[in-house]
Amino acid sequence: MVRLRRLTTDQDAEVLVKLESFNPTHSYKDRMAAALIEAAEERGEITPDKTVLECTGGSTGPALAFVCAVKGYRFRVISSDAYSSHKHEHMRALGAEVVLVPGKDGKVTDDLWPRMLRLAQSYLAEGGFFWVDQLHNLDALSGYHEMGREISEQLEAPIDAFCGAVGTAGMIMGVGEILKKRRGDTQIVAIEPANAPFLTGGAVQGHNIDGIAAGFVPPLFQRSKVDRITSIHEEEARRTARDLALKEGVFAGTSSGMNVAAALRLARELGPGSVVVTVACDSGVKYL
């Protein structure tokens, strides 16, 4: 956990950022990937003759590729050229078979994920696959429960607000659940791109932020378990990610920039004496 010192003022709440780039593939998705695969192993759903299959546009892909490499499973991943090519190369380096579905003008639009899922269903019809299904898989939450416990243990002060961008929604749901149990009045704030407000049903123009706002409200997202939904413009997220590196020495990706931009907004709103926490999801090395 690091406290931001140069992006905040004396008139703001404290902002603390949990750095998840210290995980093996430099992303908090490693927590989820390990939880998903190990739960399936315990139930006997994965066997050595099966290939692990998943659709992803974010860091779930490298995380699953890492876990599969360690455990000796084959992994086929469906992604798109609308997402970071660095992640595709990372997955290939870890032994994954990467299948790309073309995006429209290189953007994440509301038809991209359905096309990726249809391709996944065609593979499943062939047999011989274990379908991770991160969007519906409740095992994802257990990995993020651990993150919530870590955040609680690492901070002595009460947490007034926690915010995070929504991709699969596993992180905001899992961490939020733990923080709410520790302190019921902690605000849990979900974030979405202003140009792709799927959670609030606004007009969607598409976006280029990996791993979030896939084109629909994710099944794991429960509106009743968040206090607010806020939107951040993509350019503000990118600018904040650059400022985070230049002024705080934290090199993270665009969704992390979105998280910090929302945290800074909350810090101005809540003022001195309050504590706002968010997450730097991964490393900026993934977005060079």
Short mmCIF file of C-alpha atoms in Angstrom, two decimals:
data_model
loop_
_atom_site.label_atom_id
_atom_site.label_comp_id
_atom_site.label_asym_id
_atom_site.label_seq_id
_atom_site.Cartn_x
_atom_site.Cartn_y
_atom_site.Cartn_z
CA MET A 1 0.00 0.00 0.00
CA VAL A 2 1.33 3.45 -0.88
CA ARG A 3 0.01 6.85 0.12
CA LEU A 4 -0.22 9.39 -2.68
CA ARG A 5 1.75 12.49 -1.71
CA ARG A 6 1.94 14.69 -4.81
CA LEU A 7 -1.42 14.14 -6.53
CA THR A 8 -3.36 15.19 -3.42
CA THR A 9 -3.48 18.44 -1.42
CA ASP A 10 -3.94 19.32 2.24
CA GLN A 11 -7.61 19.86 1.49
CA ASP A 12 -8.11 16.26 0.32
CA ALA A 13 -8.67 12.97 2.07
CA GLU A 14 -5.73 10.58 2.19
CA VAL A 15 -5.55 8.34 -0.88
CA LEU A 16 -3.89 4.94 -0.56
CA VAL A 17 -3.24 2.64 -3.49
CA LYS A 18 -2.69 -1.10 -3.27
CA LEU A 19 0.03 -2.10 -5.75
CA GLU A 20 -0.93 -5.41 -7.35
CA SER A 21 2.00 -5.41 -9.80
CA PHE A 22 3.97 -7.47 -7.27
CA ASN A 23 1.98 -10.59 -8.21
CA PRO A 24 3.67 -13.12 -10.55
CA THR A 25 2.20 -11.74 -13.80
CA HIS A 26 2.08 -8.22 -12.32
CA SER A 27 -1.70 -8.15 -11.94
CA TYR A 28 -4.38 -8.78 -9.32
CA LYS A 29 -5.92 -11.29 -11.74
CA ASP A 30 -3.35 -13.82 -10.51
CA ARG A 31 -5.40 -14.06 -7.33
CA MET A 32 -8.55 -14.85 -9.28
CA ALA A 33 -6.87 -17.28 -11.69
CA ALA A 34 -5.38 -19.35 -8.88
CA ALA A 35 -8.72 -19.40 -7.05
CA LEU A 36 -10.65 -20.46 -10.17
CA ILE A 37 -8.31 -23.28 -11.18
CA GLU A 38 -7.72 -24.65 -7.69
CA ALA A 39 -11.45 -24.73 -6.89
CA ALA A 40 -12.07 -26.63 -10.14
CA GLU A 41 -9.28 -29.06 -9.25
CA GLU A 42 -10.86 -29.74 -5.87
CA ARG A 43 -14.15 -30.61 -7.59
CA GLY A 44 -12.41 -32.81 -10.17
CA GLU A 45 -13.55 -30.63 -13.09
CA ILE A 46 -10.05 -30.30 -14.57
CA THR A 47 -8.16 -33.36 -15.74
CA PRO A 48 -4.79 -33.58 -17.55
CA ASP A 49 -6.49 -34.45 -20.85
CA LYS A 50 -8.57 -31.25 -20.87
CA THR A 51 -7.61 -27.85 -22.26
CA VAL A 52 -8.48 -24.81 -20.15
CA LEU A 53 -10.55 -22.32 -22.19
CA GLU A 54 -11.41 -18.69 -21.50
CA CYS A 55 -12.36 -15.40 -23.17
CA THR A 56 -10.51 -12.34 -21.90
CA GLY A 57 -9.45 -8.87 -22.93
CA GLY A 58 -7.58 -8.06 -19.76
CA SER A 59 -5.01 -9.50 -17.42
CA THR A 60 -7.01 -12.65 -16.72
CA GLY A 61 -5.35 -14.16 -19.79
CA PRO A 62 -1.72 -13.93 -18.64
CA ALA A 63 -2.80 -14.90 -15.12
CA LEU A 64 -4.50 -18.08 -16.32
CA ALA A 65 -1.60 -18.81 -18.66
CA PHE A 66 0.76 -18.55 -15.68
CA VAL A 67 -1.32 -20.84 -13.46
CA CYS A 68 -1.77 -23.37 -16.29
CA ALA A 69 1.97 -23.33 -17.01
CA VAL A 70 2.77 -24.03 -13.34
CA LYS A 71 0.19 -26.82 -13.14
CA GLY A 72 0.86 -28.34 -16.55
CA TYR A 73 -2.48 -27.65 -18.25
CA ARG A 74 -2.97 -26.64 -21.87
CA PHE A 75 -4.64 -23.23 -22.22
CA ARG A 76 -6.54 -21.77 -25.18
CA VAL A 77 -7.52 -18.13 -24.84
CA ILE A 78 -9.92 -16.11 -26.98
CA SER A 79 -9.07 -12.41 -27.08
CA SER A 80 -9.17 -9.56 -29.61
CA ASP A 81 -6.93 -7.12 -31.46
CA ALA A 82 -8.88 -4.41 -29.60
CA TYR A 83 -6.83 -5.32 -26.53
CA SER A 84 -3.14 -4.94 -25.68
CA SER A 85 -0.82 -6.96 -27.94
CA HIS A 86 1.67 -7.06 -25.05
CA LYS A 87 -0.76 -9.28 -23.17
CA HIS A 88 -1.13 -11.58 -26.17
CA GLU A 89 2.65 -11.98 -26.35
CA HIS A 90 2.81 -12.54 -22.60
CA MET A 91 0.25 -15.35 -22.89
CA ARG A 92 2.09 -16.96 -25.79
CA ALA A 93 5.35 -16.83 -23.83
CA LEU A 94 3.61 -18.78 -21.05
CA GLY A 95 2.48 -21.44 -23.53
CA ALA A 96 -1.06 -20.32 -24.28
CA GLU A 97 -2.73 -20.74 -27.66
CA VAL A 98 -4.11 -17.27 -28.46
CA VAL A 99 -7.09 -16.88 -30.83
CA LEU A 100 -7.94 -13.30 -31.79
CA VAL A 101 -11.40 -12.03 -32.73
CA PRO A 102 -11.19 -8.75 -34.70
CA GLY A 103 -12.60 -5.62 -33.06
CA LYS A 104 -14.40 -2.84 -34.92
CA ASP A 105 -11.91 -0.05 -35.65
CA GLY A 106 -9.76 -1.45 -32.87
CA LYS A 107 -12.31 -0.57 -30.16
CA VAL A 108 -14.22 -2.53 -27.54
CA THR A 109 -17.84 -2.36 -28.71
CA ASP A 110 -20.97 -4.04 -27.39
CA ASP A 111 -20.85 -6.81 -30.00
CA LEU A 112 -17.24 -7.88 -29.36
CA TRP A 113 -17.74 -10.02 -26.28
CA PRO A 114 -20.78 -11.90 -27.72
CA ARG A 115 -18.67 -12.80 -30.76
CA MET A 116 -15.88 -14.05 -28.51
CA LEU A 117 -18.36 -16.10 -26.48
CA ARG A 118 -19.88 -17.66 -29.61
CA LEU A 119 -16.42 -18.82 -30.65
CA ALA A 120 -15.88 -20.28 -27.18
CA GLN A 121 -19.17 -22.17 -27.44
CA SER A 122 -18.09 -23.66 -30.76
CA TYR A 123 -14.92 -24.99 -29.12
CA LEU A 124 -16.87 -26.38 -26.17
CA ALA A 125 -19.11 -28.28 -28.57
CA GLU A 126 -16.03 -30.16 -29.76
CA GLY A 127 -15.39 -31.49 -26.22
CA GLY A 128 -12.16 -31.80 -24.28
CA PHE A 129 -12.23 -28.34 -22.66
CA PHE A 130 -12.65 -26.94 -19.16
CA TRP A 131 -14.54 -23.63 -19.48
CA VAL A 132 -13.33 -21.17 -16.84
CA ASP A 133 -16.27 -18.78 -17.38
CA GLN A 134 -14.87 -15.98 -15.22
CA LEU A 135 -17.98 -13.84 -15.76
CA HIS A 136 -20.26 -16.29 -13.94
CA ASN A 137 -17.81 -18.19 -11.75
CA LEU A 138 -18.32 -17.39 -8.06
CA ASP A 139 -14.95 -18.97 -7.21
CA ALA A 140 -13.42 -15.71 -8.48
CA LEU A 141 -14.59 -13.92 -5.35
CA SER A 142 -12.45 -15.97 -2.97
CA GLY A 143 -9.22 -14.62 -4.47
CA TYR A 144 -10.45 -11.06 -3.98
CA HIS A 145 -11.68 -11.76 -0.45
CA GLU A 146 -8.02 -12.27 0.40
CA MET A 147 -7.18 -8.87 -1.09
CA GLY A 148 -9.90 -7.29 1.04
CA ARG A 149 -8.44 -8.88 4.16
CA GLU A 150 -4.95 -7.65 3.25
CA ILE A 151 -6.18 -4.09 2.74
CA SER A 152 -7.93 -4.15 6.11
CA GLU A 153 -4.83 -5.49 7.86
CA GLN A 154 -2.44 -3.06 6.16
CA LEU A 155 -4.32 0.06 7.28
CA GLU A 156 -4.75 1.17 10.86
CA ALA A 157 -7.23 3.93 9.98
CA PRO A 158 -10.87 3.20 9.06
CA ILE A 159 -11.56 3.22 5.31
CA ASP A 160 -14.18 5.78 4.31
CA ALA A 161 -14.36 4.83 0.62
CA PHE A 162 -13.05 2.12 -1.69
CA CYS A 163 -13.35 2.42 -5.47
CA GLY A 164 -12.55 0.21 -8.45
CA ALA A 165 -13.33 -0.10 -12.15
CA VAL A 166 -15.67 -2.92 -13.16
CA GLY A 167 -14.56 -5.63 -15.57
CA THR A 168 -15.82 -9.02 -14.42
CA ALA A 169 -16.85 -7.21 -11.18
CA GLY A 170 -15.07 -9.87 -9.11
CA MET A 171 -12.65 -7.41 -7.53
CA ILE A 172 -15.15 -4.71 -6.49
CA MET A 173 -17.59 -7.37 -5.22
CA GLY A 174 -15.01 -9.49 -3.41
CA VAL A 175 -13.03 -6.68 -1.79
CA GLY A 176 -16.18 -4.67 -1.11
CA GLU A 177 -17.80 -7.57 0.71
CA ILE A 178 -14.87 -7.88 3.12
CA LEU A 179 -14.54 -4.13 3.72
CA LYS A 180 -18.28 -3.81 4.41
CA LYS A 181 -18.06 -6.61 6.98
CA ARG A 182 -15.22 -4.77 8.73
CA ARG A 183 -16.97 -1.38 8.62
CA GLY A 184 -20.52 -1.11 7.37
CA ASP A 185 -20.35 2.57 6.42
CA THR A 186 -17.36 2.22 4.07
CA GLN A 187 -18.55 3.53 0.69
CA ILE A 188 -18.03 1.02 -2.14
CA VAL A 189 -17.83 2.93 -5.42
CA ALA A 190 -17.92 1.19 -8.81
CA ILE A 191 -16.27 2.94 -11.77
CA GLU A 192 -17.06 2.79 -15.48
CA PRO A 193 -15.80 4.71 -18.54
CA ALA A 194 -17.84 7.82 -19.36
CA ASN A 195 -17.81 6.81 -23.03
CA ALA A 196 -19.03 3.27 -22.26
CA PRO A 197 -21.46 3.51 -19.31
CA PHE A 198 -22.80 -0.03 -19.42
CA LEU A 199 -23.63 -0.13 -15.69
CA THR A 200 -25.88 2.90 -15.84
CA GLY A 201 -27.37 2.31 -19.27
CA GLY A 202 -25.99 5.42 -20.95
CA ALA A 203 -24.96 5.94 -24.57
CA VAL A 204 -21.98 3.78 -25.53
CA GLN A 205 -19.34 5.01 -27.99
CA GLY A 206 -16.80 2.26 -27.28
CA HIS A 207 -13.46 2.54 -25.49
CA ASN A 208 -9.86 1.32 -25.41
CA ILE A 209 -9.29 0.39 -21.78
CA ASP A 210 -8.31 -3.23 -21.37
CA GLY A 211 -10.18 -5.45 -18.97
CA ILE A 212 -13.19 -3.29 -18.08
CA ALA A 213 -16.63 -2.45 -19.53
CA ALA A 214 -16.84 -5.47 -21.83
CA GLY A 215 -20.18 -4.44 -23.30
CA PHE A 216 -22.76 -5.48 -20.71
CA VAL A 217 -23.43 -5.55 -16.98
CA PRO A 218 -21.33 -8.50 -15.72
CA PRO A 219 -23.29 -11.26 -13.97
CA LEU A 220 -21.16 -11.03 -10.81
CA PHE A 221 -22.04 -7.34 -10.38
CA GLN A 222 -24.69 -6.74 -7.70
CA ARG A 223 -25.92 -3.15 -7.72
CA SER A 224 -27.25 -3.50 -4.18
CA LYS A 225 -23.71 -4.11 -2.88
CA VAL A 226 -22.20 -0.86 -4.15
CA ASP A 227 -23.08 2.54 -2.79
CA ARG A 228 -22.38 4.54 -5.92
CA ILE A 229 -21.40 4.24 -9.57
CA THR A 230 -19.18 6.95 -10.99
CA SER A 231 -17.83 7.52 -14.49
CA ILE A 232 -14.40 8.72 -15.60
CA HIS A 233 -13.50 9.87 -19.10
CA GLU A 234 -10.89 7.74 -20.80
CA GLU A 235 -8.57 10.68 -21.42
CA GLU A 236 -8.69 11.59 -17.73
CA ALA A 237 -7.80 7.99 -16.88
CA ARG A 238 -4.83 8.05 -19.27
CA ARG A 239 -3.66 11.43 -17.99
CA THR A 240 -3.91 10.23 -14.40
CA ALA A 241 -1.95 7.07 -15.20
CA ARG A 242 0.84 9.24 -16.64
CA ASP A 243 0.75 11.58 -13.63
CA LEU A 244 0.83 8.59 -11.30
CA ALA A 245 4.11 7.51 -12.90
CA LEU A 246 5.66 10.97 -13.27
CA LYS A 247 4.74 12.35 -9.86
CA GLU A 248 4.34 9.31 -7.60
CA GLY A 249 6.65 6.76 -9.23
CA VAL A 250 3.82 4.24 -9.63
CA PHE A 251 3.82 2.83 -13.18
CA ALA A 252 0.42 1.26 -13.84
CA GLY A 253 -2.09 0.81 -16.65
CA THR A 254 -5.08 2.78 -17.85
CA SER A 255 -7.70 1.08 -15.69
CA SER A 256 -5.47 1.89 -12.70
CA GLY A 257 -5.44 5.49 -13.90
CA MET A 258 -9.22 5.37 -13.91
CA ASN A 259 -9.22 3.99 -10.35
CA VAL A 260 -6.90 6.71 -9.10
CA ALA A 261 -8.80 9.47 -10.93
CA ALA A 262 -11.99 8.37 -9.17
CA ALA A 263 -10.15 8.10 -5.83
CA LEU A 264 -8.84 11.67 -6.21
CA ARG A 265 -12.37 12.87 -6.93
CA LEU A 266 -13.62 11.12 -3.78
CA ALA A 267 -10.71 12.59 -1.79
CA ARG A 268 -11.73 16.13 -2.80
CA GLU A 269 -15.32 15.36 -1.88
CA LEU A 270 -14.64 13.76 1.53
CA GLY A 271 -11.88 16.15 2.59
CA PRO A 272 -9.19 16.01 5.30
CA GLY A 273 -9.42 13.29 7.93
CA SER A 274 -10.96 10.71 5.60
CA VAL A 275 -9.29 7.75 3.91
CA VAL A 276 -9.89 6.61 0.32
CA VAL A 277 -8.43 3.35 -0.98
CA THR A 278 -8.12 2.06 -4.53
CA VAL A 279 -6.02 -0.42 -6.49
CA ALA A 280 -3.25 -0.19 -9.09
CA CYS A 281 -4.41 -3.30 -10.93
CA ASP A 282 -1.20 -4.14 -12.75
CA SER A 283 2.02 -2.79 -14.25
CA GLY A 284 2.32 -0.13 -16.92
CA VAL A 285 4.85 -2.38 -18.65
CA LYS A 286 1.82 -4.18 -20.13
CA TYR A 287 0.79 -1.06 -22.07
CA LEU A 288 4.02 0.27 -23.55
#
